[in-house]
Amino acid sequence: MVKIIVDRKMLKERLSRVKDGQLIELAIIPSQNDCGDCMPAFLHFAAIHSNGTYEDLESIDESAVEVREKEIA
């Protein structure tokens, strides 16, 4: 199972961009190491309109959650 932890406020903001009747595409992209740099996992959003067009709604990555946890500690 692939999972991701994201900030609720950011998730709500992305979902608010989707209008009634549209489909939502959610893609979980796992964390990766790129030449020694660790890239956080992210959740990508897209809306699919009734006429078949695709709208990129951007992404939320796990680093926002990591920063918030450090602020709380």
XYZ file of N, CA, C and O in Angstrom:
292
model
N 0.842 -1.177 0.000
C 0.000 0.000 0.000
C 0.889 1.243 0.000
O 1.861 1.318 0.731
N 0.536 2.200 -0.814
C 1.233 3.475 -0.861
C 0.372 4.491 -0.134
O -0.836 4.575 -0.355
N 0.991 5.255 0.774
C 0.227 6.282 1.484
C 1.068 7.542 1.591
O 2.279 7.527 1.409
N 0.382 8.643 1.896
C 1.039 9.934 2.049
C 0.286 10.701 3.134
O -0.933 10.542 3.297
N 1.005 11.535 3.870
C 0.400 12.379 4.898
C 0.537 13.823 4.435
O 1.644 14.286 4.152
N -0.609 14.506 4.308
C -0.603 15.893 3.838
C -1.363 16.777 4.809
O -2.165 16.307 5.607
N -1.132 18.066 4.705
C -1.795 19.056 5.541
C -3.269 19.196 5.126
O -3.573 19.344 3.934
N -4.164 19.128 6.089
C -5.611 19.197 5.820
C -6.006 20.502 5.114
O -6.801 20.507 4.175
N -5.462 21.610 5.563
C -5.799 22.911 4.970
C -5.406 22.952 3.493
O -6.171 23.427 2.652
N -4.223 22.433 3.183
C -3.776 22.422 1.784
C -4.642 21.480 0.949
O -4.980 21.796 -0.196
N -5.009 20.328 1.512
C -5.870 19.387 0.811
C -7.230 20.023 0.510
O -7.732 19.958 -0.610
N -7.803 20.668 1.501
C -9.102 21.321 1.335
C -9.041 22.409 0.256
O -9.964 22.546 -0.551
N -7.961 23.168 0.232
C -7.804 24.231 -0.769
C -7.763 23.646 -2.177
O -8.413 24.157 -3.088
N -7.011 22.569 -2.375
C -6.929 21.944 -3.706
C -8.299 21.411 -4.132
O -8.721 21.593 -5.263
N -8.979 20.738 -3.209
C -10.278 20.163 -3.547
C -11.327 21.239 -3.813
O -12.271 21.005 -4.573
N -11.178 22.419 -3.217
C -12.154 23.493 -3.444
C -12.114 24.016 -4.877
O -13.052 24.665 -5.332
N -11.045 23.728 -5.595
C -10.932 24.167 -6.993
C -11.768 23.315 -7.946
O -11.998 23.709 -9.084
N -12.197 22.143 -7.483
C -12.962 21.226 -8.324
C -14.439 21.588 -8.231
O -14.984 21.761 -7.145
N -15.073 21.722 -9.370
C -16.483 22.093 -9.405
C -17.357 20.837 -9.479
O -16.891 19.764 -9.856
N -18.623 20.982 -9.111
C -19.564 19.860 -9.165
C -19.586 19.260 -10.567
O -19.546 19.980 -11.564
N -19.643 17.941 -10.627
C -19.728 17.254 -11.911
C -18.383 16.905 -12.511
O -18.325 16.176 -13.495
N -17.292 17.423 -11.931
C -15.969 17.106 -12.451
C -15.419 15.887 -11.726
O -15.756 15.620 -10.577
N -14.588 15.150 -12.422
C -13.886 14.034 -11.805
C -12.573 14.547 -11.235
O -12.020 15.534 -11.721
N -12.063 13.863 -10.202
C -10.795 14.242 -9.585
C -9.803 13.109 -9.772
O -10.116 11.956 -9.461
N -8.643 13.431 -10.279
C -7.552 12.465 -10.397
C -6.561 12.732 -9.272
O -6.088 13.861 -9.114
N -6.274 11.706 -8.469
C -5.290 11.798 -7.391
C -4.159 10.830 -7.705
O -4.397 9.644 -7.927
N -2.942 11.323 -7.722
C -1.782 10.472 -7.988
C -0.777 10.631 -6.854
O -0.346 11.745 -6.560
N -0.452 9.516 -6.191
C 0.561 9.535 -5.141
C 1.903 9.211 -5.782
O 2.079 8.157 -6.379
N 2.837 10.129 -5.655
C 4.183 9.944 -6.186
C 5.098 9.683 -4.991
O 5.261 10.553 -4.126
N 5.676 8.481 -4.882
C 6.499 8.142 -3.713
C 7.755 8.999 -3.611
O 8.218 9.568 -4.609
N 8.309 9.068 -2.396
C 9.567 9.803 -2.210
C 10.660 9.114 -3.023
O 10.594 7.910 -3.289
N 11.654 9.908 -3.422
C 12.717 9.393 -4.278
C 14.040 10.013 -3.882
O 14.087 11.121 -3.339
N 15.110 9.299 -4.175
C 16.454 9.845 -4.031
C 16.981 10.146 -5.422
O 16.956 9.282 -6.301
N 17.430 11.373 -5.619
C 17.946 11.801 -6.915
C 19.351 12.331 -6.716
O 19.534 13.441 -6.183
N 20.326 11.548 -7.076
C 21.743 11.943 -6.939
C 22.058 12.375 -5.502
O 22.724 13.378 -5.275
N 21.524 11.641 -4.529
C 21.787 11.945 -3.130
C 20.818 12.925 -2.499
O 20.829 13.116 -1.291
N 19.978 13.570 -3.294
C 18.964 14.490 -2.765
C 17.674 13.713 -2.543
O 17.190 13.032 -3.451
N 17.119 13.838 -1.334
C 15.865 13.149 -1.019
C 14.696 14.055 -1.389
O 14.583 15.178 -0.889
N 13.855 13.579 -2.278
C 12.683 14.326 -2.708
C 11.470 13.753 -1.969
O 11.261 12.538 -1.989
N 10.660 14.587 -1.296
C 9.522 14.061 -0.535
C 8.429 13.492 -1.444
O 8.312 13.876 -2.605
N 7.639 12.600 -0.887
C 6.478 12.092 -1.609
C 5.494 13.239 -1.820
O 5.465 14.194 -1.041
N 4.707 13.152 -2.896
C 3.696 14.190 -3.084
C 2.421 13.626 -3.690
O 2.413 12.546 -4.274
N 1.349 14.365 -3.461
C 0.031 14.017 -3.971
C -0.313 15.032 -5.051
O -0.343 16.236 -4.799
N -0.531 14.529 -6.271
C -0.844 15.420 -7.395
C -2.336 15.380 -7.670
O -2.964 14.326 -7.638
N -2.920 16.546 -7.933
C -4.346 16.699 -8.189
C -4.598 17.174 -9.612
O -3.863 18.013 -10.125
N -5.671 16.665 -10.207
C -6.129 17.160 -11.503
C -7.650 17.040 -11.535
O -8.229 16.177 -10.874
N -8.275 17.927 -12.279
C -9.725 17.857 -12.502
C -9.953 17.443 -13.942
O -9.247 17.895 -14.849
N -10.922 16.573 -14.134
C -11.302 16.158 -15.480
C -12.715 16.685 -15.709
O -13.664 16.278 -15.034
N -12.834 17.620 -16.636
C -14.106 18.285 -16.907
C -15.034 17.385 -17.719
O -14.581 16.437 -18.362
N -16.314 17.702 -17.702
C -17.314 16.887 -18.404
C -17.067 16.833 -19.912
O -17.468 15.885 -20.565
N -16.374 17.835 -20.465
C -16.073 17.819 -21.895
C -14.758 17.070 -22.199
O -14.288 17.058 -23.327
N -14.162 16.465 -21.153
C -12.964 15.656 -21.353
C -11.647 16.396 -21.172
O -10.584 15.781 -21.244
N -11.694 17.708 -20.939
C -10.440 18.444 -20.753
C -9.871 18.174 -19.366
O -10.589 17.872 -18.421
N -8.565 18.310 -19.275
C -7.801 17.983 -18.076
C -7.225 19.274 -17.498
O -6.622 20.063 -18.228
N -7.426 19.524 -16.217
C -6.905 20.734 -15.566
C -5.969 20.343 -14.426
O -6.360 19.665 -13.481
N -4.734 20.771 -14.511
C -3.734 20.497 -13.483
C -4.015 21.388 -12.275
O -4.092 22.606 -12.384
N -4.188 20.770 -11.100
C -4.465 21.520 -9.878
C -3.276 21.530 -8.920
O -3.430 21.834 -7.738
N -2.116 21.172 -9.418
C -0.863 21.205 -8.670
C -0.757 20.074 -7.651
O -1.526 19.129 -7.687
N 0.203 20.175 -6.755
C 0.539 19.096 -5.840
C 0.694 19.589 -4.411
O 0.863 20.775 -4.166
N 0.664 18.633 -3.490
C 0.993 18.876 -2.083
C 2.067 17.850 -1.740
O 1.876 16.665 -2.010
N 3.164 18.289 -1.145
C 4.167 17.292 -0.766
C 4.254 17.146 0.744
O 3.733 17.964 1.497
N 4.874 16.061 1.161
C 4.967 15.750 2.582
C 5.862 16.720 3.341
O 5.770 16.799 4.556
N 6.706 17.478 2.673
C 7.616 18.374 3.393
C 6.858 19.422 4.193
O 7.313 19.859 5.239
N 5.671 19.830 3.743
C 4.865 20.805 4.499
C 4.475 20.229 5.852
O 4.454 20.930 6.857
N 4.185 18.937 5.907
C 3.835 18.276 7.162
C 5.066 18.193 8.058
O 4.999 18.444 9.257
N 6.226 17.859 7.489
C 7.463 17.757 8.262
C 7.834 19.097 8.890
O 8.222 19.166 10.046
N 7.680 20.196 8.148
C 7.985 21.534 8.674
C 7.031 21.855 9.811
O 7.436 22.358 10.854
N 5.748 21.551 9.639
C 4.750 21.831 10.670
C 5.034 21.032 11.948
O 4.909 21.561 13.044
N 5.426 19.760 11.809
C 5.740 18.941 12.985
C 6.914 19.535 13.746
O 6.925 19.532 14.967
N 7.906 20.080 13.049
C 9.052 20.701 13.710
C 8.635 21.963 14.458
O 9.146 22.262 15.511
N 7.681 22.728 13.879
C 7.205 23.953 14.535
C 6.450 23.622 15.823
O 6.538 24.347 16.798
N 5.705 22.525 15.812
C 4.918 22.116 16.981
C 5.821 21.622 18.111
O 5.576 21.872 19.280
N 6.894 20.915 17.743
C 7.797 20.305 18.752
C 8.553 21.318 19.570
O 8.560 22.431 19.535
